CSV table of C-alpha atoms in Angstrom, one decimal:
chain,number,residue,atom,x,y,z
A,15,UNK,CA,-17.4,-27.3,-16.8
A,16,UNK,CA,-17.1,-26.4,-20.6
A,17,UNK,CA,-15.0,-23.6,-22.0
A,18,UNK,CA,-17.3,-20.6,-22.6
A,19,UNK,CA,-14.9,-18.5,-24.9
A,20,UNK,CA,-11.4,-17.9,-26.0
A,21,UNK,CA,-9.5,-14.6,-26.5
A,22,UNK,CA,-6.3,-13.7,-28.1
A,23,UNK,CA,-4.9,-10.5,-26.7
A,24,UNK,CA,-1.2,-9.1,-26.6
A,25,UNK,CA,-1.2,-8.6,-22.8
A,26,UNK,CA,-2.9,-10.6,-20.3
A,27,UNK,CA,-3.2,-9.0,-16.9
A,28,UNK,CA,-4.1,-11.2,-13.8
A,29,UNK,CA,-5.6,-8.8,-11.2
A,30,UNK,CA,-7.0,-5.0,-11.6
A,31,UNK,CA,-5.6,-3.2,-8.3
A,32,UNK,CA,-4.0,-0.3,-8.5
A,33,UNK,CA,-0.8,-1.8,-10.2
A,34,UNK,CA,-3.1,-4.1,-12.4
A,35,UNK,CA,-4.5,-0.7,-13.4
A,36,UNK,CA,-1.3,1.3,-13.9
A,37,UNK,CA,0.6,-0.9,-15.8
A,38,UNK,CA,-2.5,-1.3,-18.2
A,39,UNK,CA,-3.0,2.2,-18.8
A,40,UNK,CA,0.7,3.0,-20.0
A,41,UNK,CA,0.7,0.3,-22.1
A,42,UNK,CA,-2.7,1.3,-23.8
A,43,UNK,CA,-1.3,5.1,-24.0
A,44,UNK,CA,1.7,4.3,-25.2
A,45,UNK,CA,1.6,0.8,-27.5
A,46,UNK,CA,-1.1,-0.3,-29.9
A,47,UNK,CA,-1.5,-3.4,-27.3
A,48,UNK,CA,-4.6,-5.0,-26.8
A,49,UNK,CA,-5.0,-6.1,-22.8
A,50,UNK,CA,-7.4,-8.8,-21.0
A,51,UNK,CA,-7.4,-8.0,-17.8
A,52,UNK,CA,-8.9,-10.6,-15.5
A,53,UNK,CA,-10.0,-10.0,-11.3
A,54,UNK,CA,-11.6,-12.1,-8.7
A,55,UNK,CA,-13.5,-9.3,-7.7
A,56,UNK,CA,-16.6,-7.6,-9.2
A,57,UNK,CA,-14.9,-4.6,-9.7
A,58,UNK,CA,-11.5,-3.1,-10.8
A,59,UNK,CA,-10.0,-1.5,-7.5
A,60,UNK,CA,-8.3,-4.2,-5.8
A,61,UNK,CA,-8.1,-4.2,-1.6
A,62,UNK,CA,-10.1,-0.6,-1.9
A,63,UNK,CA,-13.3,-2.7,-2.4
A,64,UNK,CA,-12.9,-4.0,1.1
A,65,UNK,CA,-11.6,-1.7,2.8
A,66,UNK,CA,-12.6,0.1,5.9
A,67,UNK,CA,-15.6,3.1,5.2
A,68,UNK,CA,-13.3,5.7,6.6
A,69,UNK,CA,-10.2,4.4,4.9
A,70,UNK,CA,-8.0,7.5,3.4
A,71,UNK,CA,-4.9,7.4,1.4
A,72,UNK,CA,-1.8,8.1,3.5
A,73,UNK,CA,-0.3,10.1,0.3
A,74,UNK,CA,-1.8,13.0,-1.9
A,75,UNK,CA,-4.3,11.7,-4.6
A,76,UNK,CA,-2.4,13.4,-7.2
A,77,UNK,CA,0.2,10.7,-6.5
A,78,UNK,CA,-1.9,7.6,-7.1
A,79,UNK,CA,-4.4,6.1,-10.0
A,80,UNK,CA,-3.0,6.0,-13.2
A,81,UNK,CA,-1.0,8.0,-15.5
A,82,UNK,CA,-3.1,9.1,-17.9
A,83,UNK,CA,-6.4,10.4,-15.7
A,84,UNK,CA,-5.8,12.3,-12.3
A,85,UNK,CA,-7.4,11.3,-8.9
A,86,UNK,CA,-9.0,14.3,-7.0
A,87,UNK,CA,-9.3,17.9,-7.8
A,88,UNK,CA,-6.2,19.2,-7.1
A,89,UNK,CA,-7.0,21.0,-4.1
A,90,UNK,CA,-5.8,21.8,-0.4
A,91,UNK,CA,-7.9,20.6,2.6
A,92,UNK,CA,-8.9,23.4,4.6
A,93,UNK,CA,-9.8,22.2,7.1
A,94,UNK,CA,-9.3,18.4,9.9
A,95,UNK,CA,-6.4,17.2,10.5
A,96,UNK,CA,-4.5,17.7,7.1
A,97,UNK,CA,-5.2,20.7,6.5
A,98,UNK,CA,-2.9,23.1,4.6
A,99,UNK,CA,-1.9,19.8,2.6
A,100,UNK,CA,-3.1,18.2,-0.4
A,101,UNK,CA,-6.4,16.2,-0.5
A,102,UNK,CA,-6.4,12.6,0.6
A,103,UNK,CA,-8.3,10.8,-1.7
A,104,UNK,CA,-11.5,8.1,0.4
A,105,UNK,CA,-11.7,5.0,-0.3
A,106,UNK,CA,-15.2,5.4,-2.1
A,107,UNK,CA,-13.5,8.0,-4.4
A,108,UNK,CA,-10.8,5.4,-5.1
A,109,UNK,CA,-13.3,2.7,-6.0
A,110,UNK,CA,-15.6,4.7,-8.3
A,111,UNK,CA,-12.2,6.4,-9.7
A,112,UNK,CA,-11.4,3.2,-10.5
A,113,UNK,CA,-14.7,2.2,-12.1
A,114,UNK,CA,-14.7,5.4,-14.2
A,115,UNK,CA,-11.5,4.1,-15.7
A,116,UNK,CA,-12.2,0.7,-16.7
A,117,UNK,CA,-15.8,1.5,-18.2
A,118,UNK,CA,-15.3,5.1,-19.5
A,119,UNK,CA,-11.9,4.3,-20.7
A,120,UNK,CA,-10.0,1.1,-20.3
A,121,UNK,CA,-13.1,-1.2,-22.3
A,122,UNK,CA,-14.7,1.6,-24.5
A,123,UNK,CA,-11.1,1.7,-25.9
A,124,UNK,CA,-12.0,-1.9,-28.0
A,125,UNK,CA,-8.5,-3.3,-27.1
A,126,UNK,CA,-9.2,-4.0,-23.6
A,127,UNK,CA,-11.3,-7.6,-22.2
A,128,UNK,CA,-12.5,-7.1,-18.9
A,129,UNK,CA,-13.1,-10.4,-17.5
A,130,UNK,CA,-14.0,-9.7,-13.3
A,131,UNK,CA,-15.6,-12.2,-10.9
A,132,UNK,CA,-12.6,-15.1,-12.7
A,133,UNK,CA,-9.8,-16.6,-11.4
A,134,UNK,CA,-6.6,-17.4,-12.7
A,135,UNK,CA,-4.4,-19.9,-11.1
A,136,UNK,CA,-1.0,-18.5,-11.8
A,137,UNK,CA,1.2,-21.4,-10.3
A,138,UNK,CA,-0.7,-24.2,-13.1
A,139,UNK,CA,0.0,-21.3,-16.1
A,140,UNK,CA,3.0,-22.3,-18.1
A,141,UNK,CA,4.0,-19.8,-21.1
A,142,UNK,CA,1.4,-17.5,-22.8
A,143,UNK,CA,-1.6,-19.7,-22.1
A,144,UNK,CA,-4.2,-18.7,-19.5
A,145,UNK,CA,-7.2,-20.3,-18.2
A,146,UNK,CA,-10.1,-18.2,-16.7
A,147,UNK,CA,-12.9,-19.7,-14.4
A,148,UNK,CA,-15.9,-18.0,-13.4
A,149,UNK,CA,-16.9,-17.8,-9.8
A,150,UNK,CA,-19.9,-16.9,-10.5
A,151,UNK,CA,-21.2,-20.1,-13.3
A,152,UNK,CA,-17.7,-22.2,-13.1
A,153,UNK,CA,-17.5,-21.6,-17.0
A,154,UNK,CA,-13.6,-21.0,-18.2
A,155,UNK,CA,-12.5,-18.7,-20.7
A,156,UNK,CA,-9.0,-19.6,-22.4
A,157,UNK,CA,-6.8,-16.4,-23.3
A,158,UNK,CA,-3.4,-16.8,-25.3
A,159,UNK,CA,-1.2,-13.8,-24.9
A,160,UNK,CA,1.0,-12.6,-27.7
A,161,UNK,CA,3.4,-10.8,-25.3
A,162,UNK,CA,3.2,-11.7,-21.8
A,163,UNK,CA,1.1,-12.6,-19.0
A,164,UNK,CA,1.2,-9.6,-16.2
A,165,UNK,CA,1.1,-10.8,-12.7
A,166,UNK,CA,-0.4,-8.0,-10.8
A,167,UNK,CA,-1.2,-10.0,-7.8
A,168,UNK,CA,2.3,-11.1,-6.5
A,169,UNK,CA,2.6,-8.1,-3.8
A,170,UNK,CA,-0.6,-9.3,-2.0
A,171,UNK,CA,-2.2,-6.2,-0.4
A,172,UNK,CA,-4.5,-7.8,1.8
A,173,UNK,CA,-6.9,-5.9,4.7
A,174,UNK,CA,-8.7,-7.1,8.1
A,175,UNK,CA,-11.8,-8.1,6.7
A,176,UNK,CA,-10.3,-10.4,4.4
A,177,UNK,CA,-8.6,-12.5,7.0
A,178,UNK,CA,-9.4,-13.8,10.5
A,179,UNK,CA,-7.0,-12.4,13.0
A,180,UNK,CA,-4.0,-15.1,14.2
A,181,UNK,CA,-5.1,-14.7,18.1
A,182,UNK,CA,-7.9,-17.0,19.4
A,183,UNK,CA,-10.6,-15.1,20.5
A,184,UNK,CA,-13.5,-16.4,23.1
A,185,UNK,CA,-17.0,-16.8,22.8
A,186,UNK,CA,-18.6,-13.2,23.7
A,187,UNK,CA,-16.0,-11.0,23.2
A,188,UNK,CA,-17.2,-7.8,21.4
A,189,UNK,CA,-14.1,-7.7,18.4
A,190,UNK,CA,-14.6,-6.9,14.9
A,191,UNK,CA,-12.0,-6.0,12.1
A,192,UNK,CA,-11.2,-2.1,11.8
A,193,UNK,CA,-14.3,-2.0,9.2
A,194,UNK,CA,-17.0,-2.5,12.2
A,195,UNK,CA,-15.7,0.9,13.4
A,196,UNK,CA,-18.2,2.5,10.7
A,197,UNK,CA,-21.4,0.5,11.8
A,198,UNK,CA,-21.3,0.4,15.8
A,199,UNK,CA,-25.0,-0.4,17.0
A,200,UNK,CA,-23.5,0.2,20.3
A,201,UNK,CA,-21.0,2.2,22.4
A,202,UNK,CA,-18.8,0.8,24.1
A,203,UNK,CA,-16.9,1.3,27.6
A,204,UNK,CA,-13.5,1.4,26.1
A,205,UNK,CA,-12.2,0.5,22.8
A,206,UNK,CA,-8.5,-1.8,22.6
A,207,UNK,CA,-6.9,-1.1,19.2
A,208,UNK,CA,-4.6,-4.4,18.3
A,209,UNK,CA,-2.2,-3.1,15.6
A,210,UNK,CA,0.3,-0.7,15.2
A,211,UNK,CA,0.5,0.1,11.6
A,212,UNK,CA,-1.3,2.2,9.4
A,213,UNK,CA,-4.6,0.8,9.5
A,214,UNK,CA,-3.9,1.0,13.8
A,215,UNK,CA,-3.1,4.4,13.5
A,216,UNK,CA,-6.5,5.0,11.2
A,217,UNK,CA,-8.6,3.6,13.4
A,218,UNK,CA,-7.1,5.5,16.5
A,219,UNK,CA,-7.6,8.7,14.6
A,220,UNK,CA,-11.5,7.6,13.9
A,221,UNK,CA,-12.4,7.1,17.4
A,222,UNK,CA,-10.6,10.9,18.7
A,223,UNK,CA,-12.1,12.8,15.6
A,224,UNK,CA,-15.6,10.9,16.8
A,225,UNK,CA,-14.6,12.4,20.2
A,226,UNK,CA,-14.0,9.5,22.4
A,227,UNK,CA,-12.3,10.9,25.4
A,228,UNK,CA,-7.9,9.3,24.4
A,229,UNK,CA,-8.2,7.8,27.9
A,230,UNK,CA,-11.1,5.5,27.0
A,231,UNK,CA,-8.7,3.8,23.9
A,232,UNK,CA,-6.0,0.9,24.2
A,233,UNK,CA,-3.4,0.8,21.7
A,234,UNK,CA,-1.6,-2.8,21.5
A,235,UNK,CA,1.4,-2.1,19.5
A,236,UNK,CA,4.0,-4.7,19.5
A,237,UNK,CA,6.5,-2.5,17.6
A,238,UNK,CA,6.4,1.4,17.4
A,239,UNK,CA,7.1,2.7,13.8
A,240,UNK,CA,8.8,5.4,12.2
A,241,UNK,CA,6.3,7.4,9.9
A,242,UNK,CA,6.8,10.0,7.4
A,243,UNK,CA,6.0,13.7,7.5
A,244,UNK,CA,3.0,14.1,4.8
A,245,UNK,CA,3.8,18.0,5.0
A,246,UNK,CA,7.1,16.3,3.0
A,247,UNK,CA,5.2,14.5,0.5
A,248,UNK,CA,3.6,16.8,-1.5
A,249,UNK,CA,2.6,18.3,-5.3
A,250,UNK,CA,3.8,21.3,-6.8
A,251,UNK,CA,7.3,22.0,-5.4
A,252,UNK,CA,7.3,17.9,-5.3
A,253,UNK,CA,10.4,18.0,-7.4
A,254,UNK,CA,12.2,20.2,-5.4
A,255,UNK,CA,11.4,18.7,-1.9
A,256,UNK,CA,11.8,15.5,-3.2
A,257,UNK,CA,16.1,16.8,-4.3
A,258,UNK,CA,16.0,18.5,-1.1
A,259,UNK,CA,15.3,15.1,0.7
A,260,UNK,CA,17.6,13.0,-1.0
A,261,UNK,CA,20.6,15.6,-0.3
A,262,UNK,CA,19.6,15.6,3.2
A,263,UNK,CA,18.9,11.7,3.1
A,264,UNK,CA,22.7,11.2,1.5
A,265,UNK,CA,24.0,14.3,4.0
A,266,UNK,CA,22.4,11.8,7.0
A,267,UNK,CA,24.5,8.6,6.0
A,268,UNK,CA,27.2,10.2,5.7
A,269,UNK,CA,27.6,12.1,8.8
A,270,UNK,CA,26.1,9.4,10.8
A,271,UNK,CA,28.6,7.6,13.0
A,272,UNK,CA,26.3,4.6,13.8
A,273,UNK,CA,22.6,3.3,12.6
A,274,UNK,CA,21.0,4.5,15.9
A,275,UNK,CA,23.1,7.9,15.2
A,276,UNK,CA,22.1,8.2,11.7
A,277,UNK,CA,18.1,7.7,13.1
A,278,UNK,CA,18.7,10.4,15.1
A,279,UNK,CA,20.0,12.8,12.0
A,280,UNK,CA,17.0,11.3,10.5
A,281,UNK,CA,14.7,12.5,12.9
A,282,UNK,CA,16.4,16.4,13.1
A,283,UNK,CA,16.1,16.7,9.1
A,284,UNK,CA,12.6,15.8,9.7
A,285,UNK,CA,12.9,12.7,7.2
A,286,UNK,CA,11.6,10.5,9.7
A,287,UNK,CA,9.0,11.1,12.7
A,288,UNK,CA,7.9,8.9,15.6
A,289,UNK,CA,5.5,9.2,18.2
A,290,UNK,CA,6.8,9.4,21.3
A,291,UNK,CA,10.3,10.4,22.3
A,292,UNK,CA,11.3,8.1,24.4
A,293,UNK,CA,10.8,4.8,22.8
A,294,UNK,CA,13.0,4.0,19.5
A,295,UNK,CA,11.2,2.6,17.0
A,296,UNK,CA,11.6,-0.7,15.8
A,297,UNK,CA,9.2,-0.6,12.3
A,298,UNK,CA,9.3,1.5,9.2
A,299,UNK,CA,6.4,0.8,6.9
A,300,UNK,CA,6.2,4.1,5.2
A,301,UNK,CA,2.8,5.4,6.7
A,302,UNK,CA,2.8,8.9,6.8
A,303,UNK,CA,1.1,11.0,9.3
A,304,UNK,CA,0.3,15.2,9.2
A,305,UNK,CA,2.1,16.9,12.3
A,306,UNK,CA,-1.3,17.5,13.7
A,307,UNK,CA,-2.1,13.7,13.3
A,308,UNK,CA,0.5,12.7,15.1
A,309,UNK,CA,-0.5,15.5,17.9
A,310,UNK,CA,-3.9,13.2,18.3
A,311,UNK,CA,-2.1,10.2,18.4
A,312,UNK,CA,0.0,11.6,21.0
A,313,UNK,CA,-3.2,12.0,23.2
A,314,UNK,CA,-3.6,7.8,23.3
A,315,UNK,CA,-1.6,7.2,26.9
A,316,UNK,CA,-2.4,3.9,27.0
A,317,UNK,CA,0.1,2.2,25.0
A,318,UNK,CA,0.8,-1.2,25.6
A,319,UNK,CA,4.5,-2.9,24.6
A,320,UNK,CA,3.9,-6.4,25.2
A,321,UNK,CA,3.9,-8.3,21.9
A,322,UNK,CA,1.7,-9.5,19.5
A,323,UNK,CA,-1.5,-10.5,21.0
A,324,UNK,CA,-2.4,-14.6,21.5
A,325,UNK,CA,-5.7,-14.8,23.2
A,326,UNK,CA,-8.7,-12.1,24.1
A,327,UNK,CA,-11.5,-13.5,26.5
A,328,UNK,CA,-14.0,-11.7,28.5
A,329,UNK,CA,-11.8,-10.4,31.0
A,330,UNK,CA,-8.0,-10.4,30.0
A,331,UNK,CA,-5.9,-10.1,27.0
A,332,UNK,CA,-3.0,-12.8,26.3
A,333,UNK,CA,0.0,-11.3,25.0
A,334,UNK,CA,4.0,-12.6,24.1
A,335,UNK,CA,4.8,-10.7,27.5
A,336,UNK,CA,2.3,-10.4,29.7
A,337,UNK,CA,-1.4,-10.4,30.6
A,338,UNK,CA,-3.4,-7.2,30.5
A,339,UNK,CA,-7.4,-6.8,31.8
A,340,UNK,CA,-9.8,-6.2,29.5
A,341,UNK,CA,-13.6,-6.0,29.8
A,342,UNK,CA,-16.6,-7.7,28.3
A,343,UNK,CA,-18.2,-4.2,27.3
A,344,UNK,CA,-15.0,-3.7,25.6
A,345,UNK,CA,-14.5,-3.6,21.7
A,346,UNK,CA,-11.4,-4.8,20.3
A,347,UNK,CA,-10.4,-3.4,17.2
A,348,UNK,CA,-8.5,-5.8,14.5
A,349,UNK,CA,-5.7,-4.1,12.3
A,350,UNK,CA,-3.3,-6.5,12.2
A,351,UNK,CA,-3.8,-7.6,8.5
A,352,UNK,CA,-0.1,-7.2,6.9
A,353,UNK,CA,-1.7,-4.7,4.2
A,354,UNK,CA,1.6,-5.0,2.1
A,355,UNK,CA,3.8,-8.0,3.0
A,356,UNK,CA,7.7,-7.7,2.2
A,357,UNK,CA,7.4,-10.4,-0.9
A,358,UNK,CA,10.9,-11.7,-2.1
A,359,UNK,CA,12.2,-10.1,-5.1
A,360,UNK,CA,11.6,-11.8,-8.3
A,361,UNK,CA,12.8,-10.9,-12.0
A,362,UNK,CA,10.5,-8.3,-13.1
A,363,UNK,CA,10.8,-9.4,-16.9
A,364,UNK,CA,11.2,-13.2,-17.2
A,365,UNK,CA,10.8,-14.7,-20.3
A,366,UNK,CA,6.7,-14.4,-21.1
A,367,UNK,CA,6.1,-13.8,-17.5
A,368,UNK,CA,6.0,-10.1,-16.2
A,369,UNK,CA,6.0,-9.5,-12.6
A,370,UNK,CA,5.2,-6.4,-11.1
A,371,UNK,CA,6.7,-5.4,-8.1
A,372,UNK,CA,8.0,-2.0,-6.6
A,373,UNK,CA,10.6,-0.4,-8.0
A,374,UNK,CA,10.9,2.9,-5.9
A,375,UNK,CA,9.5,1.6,-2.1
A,376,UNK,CA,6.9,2.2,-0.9
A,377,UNK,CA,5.2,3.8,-4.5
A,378,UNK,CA,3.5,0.8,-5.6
A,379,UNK,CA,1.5,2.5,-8.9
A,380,UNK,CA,4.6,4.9,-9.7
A,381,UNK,CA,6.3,1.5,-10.1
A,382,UNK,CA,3.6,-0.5,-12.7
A,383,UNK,CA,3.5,2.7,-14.5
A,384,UNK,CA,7.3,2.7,-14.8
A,385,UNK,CA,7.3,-1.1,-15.5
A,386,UNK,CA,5.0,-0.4,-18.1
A,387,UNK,CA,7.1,1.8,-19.8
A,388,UNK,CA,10.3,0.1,-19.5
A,389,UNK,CA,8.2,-2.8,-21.2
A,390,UNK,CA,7.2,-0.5,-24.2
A,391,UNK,CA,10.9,1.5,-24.9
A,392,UNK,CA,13.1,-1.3,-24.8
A,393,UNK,CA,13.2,-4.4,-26.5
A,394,UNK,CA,15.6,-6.3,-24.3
A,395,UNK,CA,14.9,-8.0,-21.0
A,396,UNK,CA,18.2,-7.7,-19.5
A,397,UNK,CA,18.1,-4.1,-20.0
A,398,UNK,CA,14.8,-4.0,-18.6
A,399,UNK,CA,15.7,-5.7,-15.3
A,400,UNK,CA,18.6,-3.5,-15.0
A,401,UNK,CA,16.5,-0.6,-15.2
A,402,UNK,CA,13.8,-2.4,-12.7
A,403,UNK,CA,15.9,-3.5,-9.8
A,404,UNK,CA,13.4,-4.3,-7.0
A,405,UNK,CA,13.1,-2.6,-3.6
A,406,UNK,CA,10.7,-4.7,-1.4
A,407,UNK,CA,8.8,-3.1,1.0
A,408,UNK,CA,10.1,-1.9,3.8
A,409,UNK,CA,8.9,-3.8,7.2
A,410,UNK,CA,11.9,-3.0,9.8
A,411,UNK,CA,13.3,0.2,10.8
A,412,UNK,CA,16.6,-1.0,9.6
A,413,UNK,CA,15.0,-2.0,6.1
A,414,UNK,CA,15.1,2.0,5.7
A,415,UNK,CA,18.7,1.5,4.8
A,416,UNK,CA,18.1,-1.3,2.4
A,417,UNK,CA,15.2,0.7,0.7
A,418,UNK,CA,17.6,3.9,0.4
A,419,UNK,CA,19.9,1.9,-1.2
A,420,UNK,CA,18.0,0.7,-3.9
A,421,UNK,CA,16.1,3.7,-4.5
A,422,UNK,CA,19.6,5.3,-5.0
A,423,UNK,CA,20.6,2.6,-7.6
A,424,UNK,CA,17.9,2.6,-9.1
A,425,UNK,CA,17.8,6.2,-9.6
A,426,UNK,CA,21.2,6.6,-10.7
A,427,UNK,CA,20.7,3.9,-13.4
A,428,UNK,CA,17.2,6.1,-15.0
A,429,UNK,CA,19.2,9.5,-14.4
A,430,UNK,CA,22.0,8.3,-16.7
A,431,UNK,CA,19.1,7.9,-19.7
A,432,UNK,CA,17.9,10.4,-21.3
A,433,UNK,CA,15.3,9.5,-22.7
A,434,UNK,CA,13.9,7.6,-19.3
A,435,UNK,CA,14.7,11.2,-17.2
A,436,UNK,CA,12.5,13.0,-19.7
A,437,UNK,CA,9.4,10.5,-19.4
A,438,UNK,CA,10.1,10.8,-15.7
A,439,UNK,CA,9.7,14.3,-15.7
């Protein structure tokens, strides 16, 4: 193995995912920085590239990519099952989006090294220096960053296809991960979604909109969640809903008498939605779901509360609590990747390292654009970290109060700048 080249740059930034991507593009637009960035894969976009063929955001497009370029076309859906709302970008549009900003933007720009298909090992990189190896010739490039070295990997979004499934599963079971939903060969005789987050919920949705009849799918879900109401979450009067919400969110805590009272005030200020009335939920993950969504979802009787799943064989399923009958016509549908795991918080600015982590929950590219500009308008870390406290991602219901929290903090600290409440604007 021989070194192949070396690079100087101000910025070096380890992964080009949507926060990779972010944080790159305020510093470009707003700093004469030069940036390497450097990406296992073969293409900027992160966890899109693998993701399902059917995979949507949860949010409006004009709330994701970067700063300086806007997803979509600004435009209503007219018709499916979010219509009257704001466009939800597909995964393809998010990978070529992507694409269009690295190559007609990011590297035309001469201050940015594009270095994909390398790896960086972040746990043997001490100060500034960096050592890139190709996966494709085993060749290393060494890059020496005047500034920092970005960490864009550390909130690990990961999908099914990236990762067996924790259960054992026997020899001549039909079972694929979430993405084998777009390329049946066959039908099958039922379909057993294991999974009750977002991707669970997408994959539901897939099989009713391709009209299989709501009593022919099995939804294992060891915790039901809370979701958000996308009708909520949207541009234009974004501003105004948004101070709507937190006055109602603030009116909630304060009224409420317990935490199960205050999920209930919650629920009637439409902050929060579940699925079915007479189950609390346990998990609060912030997928959202349109009104009519949730109607669909609705439709799915077959609901099973027994745990995480164990073992799946020809004829039964193994869960924590029980043992349910499956069949060998059956296709069992993984979505139990943890697409976002709760990561624990680390000092955003430490030193020559930069960490990039969320700062308002649950808005992971708001947060590597803010970063981004913290990093450029002030010149001292402890400021910066002040004005970057972390809120982890939310995984229990309860979390909801923790994330609150720090989004109130948080908020409170940029509101009392000036400057910073302009540039948020």
């Amino acid at each position: 193995m021989t070194d192949s080249s070396s690079v100087d740059t101000d910025y070096v930034i380890v992964g080009a995912g949507a926060m990779g991507m972010a944080f790159a593009d305020v510093i470009l637009a707003e700093t004469d920085a030069t940036v390497a960035i450097i990406d296992r894969g073969n293409r900027p976009g992160g966890h899109w590239n693998h993701a399902y063929p059917f995979v949507r955001l949860h949010q409006p497009s004009a709330f994701y990519g970067v700063n300086s370029r806007p997803l979509g076309s600004d435009r209503k859906d007219t018709d499916g099952w979010n219509a009257g709302l704001y466009e939800l970008a597909s995964g393809a549009e998010v990978v070529a989006y992507y694409d269009h900003v690295m190559h007609q933007q990011f590297v035309p720009s001469g201050r940015v090294t594009y270095l994909p298909m390398h790896d960086v090992d972040l746990t043997a990189t001490e100060g500034t220096d960096v050592v890139a190896r190709s996966l494709v010739d085993g060749t290393t490039t060494g890059l020496r960053a005047r500034t920092r070295v970005v960490d864009a990997t550390y909130m690990n979004v990961s999908v099914p296809s990236q990762r067996a499934p924790k259960y054992e599963i026997a020899d001549g079971v039909r079972h694929g991960p979430v993405n084998a939903l777009g390329t049946l060969g066959e039908p099958a005789d039922g379909y057993t979604v294991v999974g009750a987050g977002k991707t669970g919920a997408d994959a539901c949705l897939f099989l009713l909109r391709h009209g299989v009849d709501p009593d022919m799918i099995r939804w294992i879900t060891p915790r039901d969640s809370w979701f958000l109401d996308r009708a909520r979450i949207q541009p234009g009067d974004f501003f105004e809903g948004t101070a709507a919400a937190f006055i109602d969110q603030f009116r909630c805590v304060a009224e409420s008498t317990s935490i199960p009272d205050l999920f209930r005030l919650l629920e009637d200020a439409g902050l929060l939605l579940r699925l079915y009335a007479d189950v609390e939920p346990t998990m609060y993950r912030c997928s959202t779901v349109s009104t009519d969504e949730a109607d669909q979802l609705r439709r799915i009787r077959d609901v099973v509360r027994l745990g995480r799943v164990r073992r799946i064989t020809r004829d039964e399923i193994v869960l924590d609590d029980g043992t349910i009958p499956t069949t060998a016509n059956t296709f069992h549908v993984d979505c139990t990747a943890d697409g976002l795991e709760r990561r624990p918080a680390v000092q955003v600015f430490d030193d020559h390292r930069l960490t990039l982590q969320t700062v308002r929950h649950c808005q992971q590219v708001f947060s590597a654009a803010f970063i981004a500009h913290v990093e450029a308008a002030y010149d001292d870390d402890a400021r910066r970290n002040t004005l970057c406290g972390v809120v982890p991602h939310p995984d229990a219901a309860t979390d909801w109060i923790r994330t609150a929290y720090g989004n109130s903090l948080n908020s409170a600290r940029w509101n009392a700048d000036p400057e910073l409440t302009a540039w948020l604007a």
